[in-house]
Each structure stands twice: as structure tokens, then as C-alpha cells.
Tab-separated table of C-alpha atoms in Angstrom:
chain	number	residue	atom	x	y	z
A	1	MET	CA	116.998	141.376	116.004
A	2	THR	CA	118.976	138.391	117.561
A	3	SER	CA	122.143	139.037	118.764
A	4	ASN	CA	125.301	137.184	118.014
A	5	PRO	CA	126.400	134.317	119.607
A	6	ASP	CA	129.578	134.646	121.617
A	7	TRP	CA	131.938	132.943	119.261
A	8	THR	CA	135.172	132.712	121.539
A	9	MET	CA	133.103	131.449	124.319
A	10	PHE	CA	131.526	128.677	122.053
A	11	LEU	CA	135.198	127.807	121.098
A	12	SER	CA	136.653	127.983	124.569
A	13	SER	CA	134.088	125.255	125.852
A	14	SER	CA	134.991	122.993	122.978
A	15	ARG	CA	138.433	122.908	123.787
A	16	ALA	CA	137.208	122.586	127.680
A	17	LEU	CA	135.255	119.943	126.827
A	18	GLN	CA	138.097	117.858	124.965
A	19	ALA	CA	140.443	118.668	127.782
A	20	SER	CA	137.643	117.424	130.136
A	21	SER	CA	137.503	113.547	128.736
A	22	ARG	CA	139.250	112.017	131.942
A	23	ASP	CA	136.984	112.954	134.567
A	24	GLN	CA	133.316	112.251	134.365
A	25	GLY	CA	132.284	115.257	136.580
A	26	THR	CA	134.738	117.680	134.989
A	27	GLN	CA	133.032	116.360	131.517
A	28	ASP	CA	129.771	116.548	132.549
A	29	HIS	CA	130.366	120.353	133.589
A	30	ALA	CA	132.196	121.157	130.542
A	31	MET	CA	129.152	119.544	128.130
A	32	VAL	CA	126.929	121.655	130.009
A	33	ALA	CA	128.906	124.525	129.216
A	34	PHE	CA	129.560	123.442	125.594
A	35	VAL	CA	125.764	122.708	124.699
A	36	GLY	CA	125.005	126.109	126.635
A	37	ASN	CA	127.108	127.981	123.960
A	38	LEU	CA	126.262	125.632	120.704
A	39	LEU	CA	122.774	125.704	120.758
A	40	PRO	CA	122.957	129.803	120.035
A	41	ILE	CA	125.562	129.074	117.412
A	42	VAL	CA	123.127	126.466	115.410
A	43	SER	CA	119.998	128.772	116.213
A	44	HIS	CA	121.682	131.802	114.147
A	45	LYS	CA	122.258	131.815	110.543
A	46	ALA	CA	125.497	133.842	110.052
A	47	SER	CA	126.929	131.866	113.194
A	48	TYR	CA	126.009	128.539	111.788
A	49	GLN	CA	127.478	129.230	108.620
A	50	ARG	CA	131.075	130.219	110.343
A	51	LEU	CA	130.513	126.685	112.103
A	52	LEU	CA	130.497	125.254	108.687
A	53	GLN	CA	133.469	127.269	107.513
A	54	GLN	CA	135.774	125.700	110.048
A	55	ARG	CA	138.403	123.555	108.724
A	56	GLY	CA	141.532	120.916	109.669
A	57	GLY	CA	142.245	120.332	113.499
A	58	GLN	CA	139.418	122.834	114.167
A	59	ALA	CA	136.808	121.449	112.187
A	60	GLN	CA	137.801	117.690	113.744
A	61	LEU	CA	137.767	118.915	117.364
A	62	LEU	CA	134.129	120.482	116.731
A	63	ILE	CA	132.907	117.113	114.802
A	64	ASP	CA	134.305	115.250	117.551
A	65	ASN	CA	132.498	117.164	120.215
A	66	LEU	CA	129.086	117.664	118.475
A	67	GLN	CA	129.222	113.491	118.337
A	68	LEU	CA	129.655	113.432	122.453
A	69	ALA	CA	127.430	115.986	122.676
A	70	LEU	CA	124.752	113.925	120.500
A	71	GLN	CA	125.373	110.848	122.755
A	72	ALA	CA	126.198	111.902	126.290
A	73	HIS	CA	123.855	115.080	126.712
A	74	ARG	CA	119.628	114.813	128.037
A	75	TRP	CA	118.627	116.570	124.720
A	76	VAL	CA	115.216	117.670	123.956
A	77	ASP	CA	114.213	115.779	120.734
A	78	ALA	CA	113.761	119.360	118.505
A	79	GLN	CA	117.635	120.274	119.962
A	80	LYS	CA	119.199	116.904	118.885
A	81	GLU	CA	117.685	117.157	115.631
A	82	THR	CA	119.004	120.395	114.835
A	83	VAL	CA	122.580	119.592	116.158
A	84	LEU	CA	122.457	116.364	114.477
A	85	LYS	CA	121.688	118.075	111.487
A	86	ALA	CA	125.154	120.744	111.912
A	87	THR	CA	126.933	117.298	112.652
A	88	LEU	CA	126.173	116.141	108.973
A	89	ARG	CA	126.438	119.383	107.567
A	90	LEU	CA	130.034	120.078	109.109
A	91	SER	CA	131.108	116.398	107.706
A	92	LYS	CA	129.676	117.004	104.252
A	93	VAL	CA	131.621	120.186	104.001
A	94	THR	CA	134.820	118.772	105.592
A	95	GLY	CA	135.090	115.300	104.382
A	96	LEU	CA	135.636	114.353	108.017
A	97	LEU	CA	133.835	112.005	110.696
A	98	PRO	CA	134.027	111.558	114.401
A	99	THR	CA	137.213	109.983	115.425
A	100	SER	CA	135.281	107.847	117.945
A	101	TYR	CA	133.954	105.810	114.672
A	102	ARG	CA	137.389	105.042	113.792
A	103	LEU	CA	138.194	101.037	114.049
A	104	PRO	CA	141.944	99.637	114.381
A	105	GLU	CA	142.942	97.324	111.578
A	106	ILE	CA	140.440	94.956	110.111
A	107	GLU	CA	141.148	91.874	108.333
A	108	VAL	CA	138.887	91.579	105.276
A	109	THR	CA	138.541	88.227	104.190
A	110	ARG	CA	136.257	87.836	101.596
A	111	ARG	CA	133.480	89.338	99.335
A	112	VAL	CA	130.003	87.906	100.152
A	113	TYR	CA	127.785	90.023	98.304
A	114	GLU	CA	127.786	92.632	95.188
A	115	ALA	CA	125.390	94.917	93.923
A	116	PRO	CA	125.447	97.650	90.945
A	117	CYS	CA	126.513	100.237	93.401
A	118	VAL	CA	127.552	98.272	96.680
A	119	ASP	CA	129.983	95.423	97.680
A	120	ILE	CA	129.472	93.705	101.139
A	121	TYR	CA	132.529	91.988	102.679
A	122	ARG	CA	133.079	89.483	105.610
A	123	GLY	CA	135.782	90.456	107.943
A	124	ALA	CA	137.307	89.905	111.403
A	125	VAL	CA	138.159	92.255	114.330
A	126	GLY	CA	139.355	91.549	117.930
A	127	GLY	CA	137.997	87.867	117.158
A	128	ARG	CA	134.616	89.484	116.074
A	129	VAL	CA	133.153	88.423	112.469
A	130	VAL	CA	131.659	91.650	111.241
A	131	CYS	CA	130.432	93.216	108.157
A	132	LEU	CA	132.153	95.914	105.666
A	133	LYS	CA	130.104	97.799	103.543
A	134	LYS	CA	131.603	99.712	100.800
A	135	TYR	CA	130.143	101.878	97.768
A	136	ARG	CA	131.492	101.914	94.474
A	137	SER	CA	131.247	104.562	91.774
A	138	CYS	CA	127.888	104.118	90.131
A	139	TYR	CA	126.242	107.516	89.597
A	140	LEU	CA	128.334	109.192	92.179
A	141	ASP	CA	131.892	110.249	91.929
A	142	ALA	CA	134.280	109.634	95.008
A	143	ALA	CA	133.245	112.614	96.883
A	144	GLY	CA	129.649	111.852	96.643
A	145	ILE	CA	130.443	108.499	97.512
A	146	HIS	CA	132.179	109.957	101.085
A	147	GLU	CA	129.218	112.137	101.337
A	148	LEU	CA	126.811	109.373	101.166
A	149	MET	CA	128.755	107.208	103.422
A	150	SER	CA	129.457	109.905	106.352
A	151	ARG	CA	125.759	110.438	106.063
A	152	GLU	CA	124.780	106.884	106.797
A	153	ALA	CA	127.342	106.450	109.631
A	154	VAL	CA	126.309	109.724	111.496
A	155	ILE	CA	122.465	108.749	110.952
A	156	TRP	CA	123.456	105.322	111.576
A	157	ALA	CA	125.695	105.896	115.019
A	158	ASN	CA	123.132	108.080	116.448
A	159	HIS	CA	119.877	106.124	116.829
A	160	PRO	CA	120.889	102.665	118.160
A	161	HIS	CA	117.428	100.691	118.265
A	162	THR	CA	116.909	96.725	118.806
A	163	GLY	CA	115.410	96.413	115.390
A	164	ILE	CA	118.332	98.103	113.567
A	165	LEU	CA	121.456	96.586	112.538
A	166	PRO	CA	124.353	97.633	115.052
A	167	PHE	CA	126.451	100.395	113.948
A	168	LEU	CA	130.182	99.447	115.059
A	169	GLY	CA	132.206	101.848	113.112
A	170	VAL	CA	134.280	103.211	109.826
A	171	TYR	CA	137.246	101.174	108.808
A	172	GLN	CA	139.599	103.290	106.329
A	173	ASN	CA	141.801	101.349	104.278
A	174	GLY	CA	143.787	104.377	103.104
A	175	SER	CA	144.940	108.271	104.068
A	176	GLY	CA	142.996	110.012	101.855
A	177	VAL	CA	139.804	112.235	102.976
A	178	PHE	CA	137.818	110.728	99.750
A	179	ASP	CA	139.501	107.600	99.912
A	180	SER	CA	137.595	104.920	98.192
A	181	GLY	CA	138.775	102.503	100.730
A	182	LEU	CA	136.054	103.682	103.537
A	183	TYR	CA	134.059	100.692	104.679
A	184	LEU	CA	131.054	100.959	107.455
A	185	VAL	CA	131.051	98.188	109.972
A	186	SER	CA	128.314	96.662	111.672
A	187	PRO	CA	128.252	92.919	112.964
A	188	PHE	CA	128.208	89.883	110.795
A	189	MET	CA	124.719	88.198	110.643
A	190	GLU	CA	124.986	84.958	109.841
A	191	HIS	CA	121.419	84.235	108.912
A	192	GLY	CA	121.685	86.644	106.242
A	193	THR	CA	118.501	88.796	104.697
A	194	ILE	CA	115.131	88.061	105.863
A	195	THR	CA	114.046	86.784	102.663
A	196	GLU	CA	117.209	84.053	103.002
A	197	PHE	CA	116.072	83.553	106.675
A	198	LEU	CA	112.367	82.418	106.071
A	199	ALA	CA	113.463	79.958	103.224
A	200	SER	CA	115.368	78.260	105.770
A	201	PHE	CA	113.239	78.372	108.356
A	202	PRO	CA	109.661	78.644	107.379
A	203	GLY	CA	107.834	78.179	110.612
A	204	VAL	CA	108.918	81.045	112.166
A	205	ASP	CA	106.684	83.843	113.545
A	206	ARG	CA	106.348	86.211	110.659
A	207	ARG	CA	104.519	88.425	111.961
A	208	LEU	CA	106.817	88.922	114.895
A	209	LEU	CA	109.729	89.731	112.570
A	210	LEU	CA	107.315	92.276	110.622
A	211	LYS	CA	106.627	94.051	114.338
A	212	ASP	CA	110.334	93.886	114.756
A	213	ILE	CA	110.909	96.055	111.483
A	214	ALA	CA	107.736	98.005	111.944
A	215	ASP	CA	108.892	99.394	115.603
A	216	ALA	CA	112.047	100.280	114.142
A	217	ILE	CA	110.560	102.490	111.295
A	218	SER	CA	108.267	103.934	113.958
A	219	PHE	CA	111.531	104.625	116.001
A	220	LEU	CA	113.143	106.689	113.323
A	221	HIS	CA	110.141	108.197	112.227
A	222	HIS	CA	109.675	109.588	115.888
A	223	HIS	CA	113.018	110.956	114.984
A	224	HIS	CA	112.139	112.765	111.751
A	225	ILE	CA	114.014	110.351	109.844
A	226	ILE	CA	112.998	108.748	106.817
A	227	HIS	CA	114.637	105.102	105.640
A	228	ALA	CA	113.478	105.369	102.225
A	229	ASP	CA	114.964	101.870	100.898
A	230	ILE	CA	112.743	99.388	102.671
A	231	LYS	CA	112.761	95.972	101.365
A	232	GLY	CA	113.405	92.562	102.095
A	233	ALA	CA	117.469	92.750	100.670
A	234	ASN	CA	117.957	95.338	103.367
A	235	VAL	CA	116.260	93.430	106.635
A	236	LEU	CA	118.670	91.351	108.317
A	237	VAL	CA	118.251	88.698	111.153
A	238	SER	CA	120.225	88.207	114.344
A	239	SER	CA	121.278	84.958	115.710
A	240	GLY	CA	118.351	85.460	118.141
A	241	GLY	CA	116.181	85.228	115.461
A	242	ARG	CA	114.989	88.857	115.308
A	243	ALA	CA	114.989	91.632	112.224
A	244	CYS	CA	117.091	94.187	112.103
A	245	LEU	CA	116.615	96.841	109.766
A	246	ALA	CA	119.844	97.822	107.795
A	247	ASP	CA	121.037	100.414	105.124
A	248	LEU	CA	120.354	103.842	106.142
A	249	GLY	CA	122.545	105.139	102.947
A	250	PHE	CA	119.208	106.875	101.797
A	251	ALA	CA	117.984	107.922	104.579
A	252	ARG	CA	117.294	111.567	105.276
A	253	LEU	CA	115.840	114.263	107.865
A	254	THR	CA	112.351	115.460	107.026
A	255	GLU	CA	112.364	119.158	106.343
A	256	ALA	CA	110.502	119.586	109.734
A	257	ALA	CA	114.082	118.963	111.014
A	258	VAL	CA	116.266	120.844	108.690
A	259	LEU	CA	117.231	124.798	108.992
A	260	THR	CA	115.713	126.262	105.906
A	261	TRP	CA	119.605	127.372	104.620
A	262	THR	CA	120.680	124.072	105.043
A	263	SER	CA	117.609	121.627	103.536
A	264	ILE	CA	118.667	119.313	101.207
A	265	GLN	CA	116.605	117.669	98.521
A	266	SER	CA	117.417	114.731	96.024
A	267	THR	CA	117.609	114.270	92.110
A	268	VAL	CA	118.634	110.432	92.856
A	269	CYS	CA	116.192	107.955	92.135
A	270	LEU	CA	115.752	106.145	95.436
A	271	GLY	CA	114.592	103.066	96.885
A	272	THR	CA	113.699	99.771	94.457
A	273	VAL	CA	110.502	100.446	91.982
A	274	PRO	CA	108.640	97.347	93.253
A	275	TRP	CA	108.768	99.185	97.274
A	276	GLN	CA	107.937	102.604	96.003
A	277	ALA	CA	104.942	104.316	96.564
A	278	PRO	CA	103.038	105.595	93.709
A	279	GLU	CA	103.699	109.311	94.658
A	280	LEU	CA	107.415	108.547	94.356
A	281	LEU	CA	107.034	106.683	90.739
A	282	GLN	CA	104.721	109.466	89.412
A	283	VAL	CA	107.526	112.347	90.215
A	284	GLN	CA	110.020	109.789	88.726
A	285	ARG	CA	108.292	109.530	85.770
A	286	SER	CA	107.845	112.901	84.859
A	287	GLY	CA	111.232	113.864	86.247
A	288	GLY	CA	111.156	115.879	88.993
A	289	TYR	CA	112.547	115.581	92.631
A	290	VAL	CA	112.078	112.505	94.661
A	291	VAL	CA	111.549	113.192	98.207
A	292	PRO	CA	110.487	110.214	100.254
A	293	THR	CA	108.157	110.514	103.359
A	294	ALA	CA	107.372	108.688	106.607
A	295	ALA	CA	103.957	107.866	104.513
A	296	SER	CA	106.225	106.431	101.299
A	297	ASP	CA	107.996	104.383	104.119
A	298	VAL	CA	104.863	102.981	105.254
A	299	TYR	CA	103.831	101.903	101.546
A	300	ALA	CA	107.549	100.250	101.435
A	301	LEU	CA	106.760	98.775	104.746
A	302	GLY	CA	103.289	97.046	103.601
A	303	CYS	CA	105.395	95.790	100.473
A	304	LEU	CA	107.808	94.060	102.840
A	305	ALA	CA	105.060	92.375	104.974
A	306	TYR	CA	104.225	90.758	101.305
A	307	GLU	CA	107.694	89.780	100.967
A	308	ILE	CA	107.638	88.287	104.322
A	309	PHE	CA	103.857	86.328	104.069
A	310	THR	CA	104.473	85.274	100.472
A	311	ASN	CA	108.016	84.705	99.502
A	312	LYS	CA	107.525	86.821	96.817
A	313	PRO	CA	108.737	90.363	95.949
A	314	PRO	CA	105.892	92.943	95.206
A	315	PHE	CA	104.389	92.456	91.540
A	316	TRP	CA	106.426	89.369	90.846
A	317	ASN	CA	103.902	88.799	88.640
A	318	ILE	CA	104.366	91.607	86.422
A	319	ARG	CA	106.267	90.808	83.165
A	320	GLU	CA	108.515	88.098	85.027
A	321	GLY	CA	111.347	87.240	83.591
A	322	ALA	CA	111.694	90.632	81.474
A	323	HIS	CA	114.588	92.660	81.376
A	324	SER	CA	114.968	94.874	84.520
A	325	ALA	CA	114.590	98.341	82.971
A	326	THR	CA	111.200	97.022	80.864
A	327	ARG	CA	109.809	95.443	83.849
A	328	ALA	CA	110.402	98.624	86.246
A	329	TYR	CA	108.436	100.436	83.394
A	330	GLN	CA	105.554	98.146	83.499
A	331	ILE	CA	105.094	98.145	87.406
A	332	ILE	CA	105.402	102.113	86.976
A	333	LYS	CA	102.733	101.993	84.798
A	334	ALA	CA	100.832	99.647	86.943
A	335	VAL	CA	100.911	101.149	90.036
A	336	VAL	CA	100.125	105.209	88.751
A	337	LYS	CA	98.079	104.579	85.604
A	338	TYR	CA	96.027	101.751	86.790
A	339	ASP	CA	96.362	102.153	90.544
A	340	GLU	CA	97.450	98.311	90.981
A	341	ARG	CA	98.692	96.630	94.019
A	342	PRO	CA	100.885	93.276	94.625
A	343	GLN	CA	98.679	90.642	93.871
A	344	LYS	CA	96.733	88.975	96.800
A	345	PRO	CA	97.249	85.217	97.103
A	346	SER	CA	94.540	82.985	97.091
A	347	ASN	CA	92.802	81.451	100.377
A	348	GLY	CA	94.481	78.041	99.740
A	349	SER	CA	97.988	79.337	99.037
A	350	ARG	CA	101.060	78.858	101.593
A	351	ALA	CA	100.629	82.547	102.418
A	352	PHE	CA	97.592	81.948	104.225
A	353	ARG	CA	97.788	78.264	105.160
A	354	LEU	CA	101.381	78.011	106.621
A	355	HIS	CA	103.156	81.847	106.821
A	356	GLY	CA	100.155	83.307	109.378
A	357	LEU	CA	98.597	85.585	106.489
A	358	THR	CA	95.386	86.484	107.657
A	359	GLU	CA	92.482	88.390	105.976
A	360	GLU	CA	92.834	91.103	108.810
A	361	VAL	CA	96.608	91.313	108.159
A	362	TRP	CA	95.938	91.747	104.190
A	363	SER	CA	93.108	94.219	105.189
A	364	PHE	CA	95.922	96.085	107.185
A	365	MET	CA	98.435	95.797	104.251
A	366	ALA	CA	96.068	97.098	101.879
A	367	GLU	CA	95.757	100.375	103.882
A	368	THR	CA	99.603	100.953	103.768
A	369	TRP	CA	99.338	101.101	99.903
A	370	ARG	CA	96.049	103.568	99.801
A	371	ARG	CA	96.932	105.802	96.857
A	372	ASP	CA	96.543	108.992	98.837
A	373	PRO	CA	99.504	109.071	101.462
A	374	GLN	CA	97.565	111.042	104.078
A	375	LEU	CA	95.128	107.978	104.453
A	376	ARG	CA	97.762	105.604	105.080
A	377	PRO	CA	98.225	104.097	109.166
A	378	SER	CA	101.582	105.342	110.529
A	379	ALA	CA	104.203	103.122	111.422
A	380	ALA	CA	103.641	103.166	115.213
A	381	GLU	CA	99.953	101.658	114.405
A	382	VAL	CA	101.328	99.111	112.272
A	383	SER	CA	103.888	98.389	114.945
């Protein structure tokens, strides 16, 4: 039987880590002590639950130190995933985020994009143009919105990659814990989404853009993170012409990285229907849980490739112009019942003549759309 971890020693090491911030050598020593006391806590059910029961200043101190440890300690992957999960859970139950995420006053200039559940604003801080993302009440209450944004912030902040939109921090325009004025902040991408970029620069290397995103997805999957909403609208292009994956709002840890007593399932309809894998559409059709996987991400990556090479969304030809709900139903029926996939362009189309699509690339895209998820390639194989 596993003995109880020393809770007093854990709290003492947490306070020591906070006090060591001014001296790198002292902080390195304090970090080793904190991590050494932390791992037994998050590996022991009763102690882990006690960690999640902390509130107020003690909870903020722990969240700050967990974030510091995630960024500064040299982790074994499995250990980092466990600590990341603890940070996510503590943030969820307390409504708190690491203080290191907080940004100073930002001038919000104008709204540049509006969707059913999210608004995107342009702003400025310290002479830098930034993008601010704010969720609106759609199917969630204020607490649910805060939970969604907090989870996205923690996952995003701890997984920097050249193919992922940089995370700058959060801006709180208000004082309430679940205040609706919470924004996620990133650099403003002047080129916009990948579909907008390709409309303005049709002659770019589209295979390179696809590789940028495949590399980013492979990176996330290596860390047991599923994006769950891959589509052209969630891919931005930098000033240097490289693609960056954005919108980790639906991202989740795979069950392999989740302690059994803290697992999360979702009844939310994730992603967007034309990009969703058959197994997800089948579950939605029957009213069950939607649990995205690495294989469903790869299916969506194939649909993104279709967008990149054809300048059209997948299943654009099904009931074009129909009401969105009617069209979604027809796509679900086509994919689930009749096993249809995005329509292949003709050999004389612009996709083949001008955009870099080849039979080899199309065959590989078709592999990502296999009905059996286990037969699809991995994101690493695509990249």
C-alpha cells in the first residue's frame, strides 16, 4: 500500500520556490525540491484530491508554481502530462490562471471577426498589434466559458511550436473570477486565415503550408493532445508565409494522459461537420459522447488538405446554398450511411494544374479518410 505523501513538506517546498525567484541558482535548487514533493502528491489519489481542494492565495501559489515547473523543469513526458493535468484541474475548480499569463492594459480597437460563439478583436499593447479572442455565451454559461478559455490557455501556453500560433497571455477586462471580459491574446496575423491567404497569393507552395500544420499536429499528438477542430478557418498565416495552427478551444488530453479519477468526457458537438470523421458523426447521430482521437484529427487534416489544394471546403457540392442544419444532416448521411468522401477534382482542374495537387498527394489524402480509424496514417507520416 502506498504511503501518504508529506503534505507539509510539499507546501514548504512550494513557498520556497516562490521565494527563490530572484536568484537562478537558488530557484534551480528549489525547483528540484518542489518537483520531488509534487510527483508523489499527483500520483496519490487522496493527496491529489487535497491539492484540488485548495482555494484563495494558496491555490494561486500552487497554480503559479505548477506553471513555473511545467516551463522550467526538464520533465519526462509522462510526468509532464500528469502535472499539466493537475494544473488544468486546479484551474478548473478554482477559476484561477497562472499570474504569469496576465498582460497589462490593452487597447482594444475593433472587432474583426464574429462567429456564433466567439469574437475576435484587434488591439495593441506596447506598440505591438495583437489579436484578442473572446468567447460569448452560446451553449455555455459564464463559468463554462471561463473553463473553456482557461483550459485553452493552459494547453496553449505549455506547447509552443513553430506551427502553432504563439500564445502571448490573457487580458482580463474586469475583476470577477468568471468575468465575461477574459480575452486570449496572440500576435495579429495580417494575412488572416489560410483560405484568405491562398486567395491573395495563389502561387505559393501549398504542400509546404500543409507540412507546417501536419508538423504541428504531430507535435500535439506526441504530447497526447488532440486538437479536435482542424479546418481552414483555424489555420492562420504568418508574415513570413508559414501556416500556424490556432484555436485550441476544443483541445483535450487523451485518456492515456489522464488519471482515472479526473477523466473528462464531453457531450459537446465538437468541430465542424464537413471536417469530422465518420466515427464522430456516427456518435453524434446516435446522441452519444463525442470523443475525438488522433485518428479523427488526421481525417480532418485530410479535409484541410482538400481546402488547401482546391480552394473549396470539403463536401462543398452537397446541398450548396441550403440551410446549414439541412446541409449538415445531408453531409452526415453521405459520410456515415453511404461512405462518401470529398469530391476529387478533375485532372484539368486548377488544383492539379496550378495548386500542386498530384495523384500521389490525392492518394495520401484518401488514406486519411479511411473509415477504419486504425487504418489511417499518423500525423507524423503525413508530415
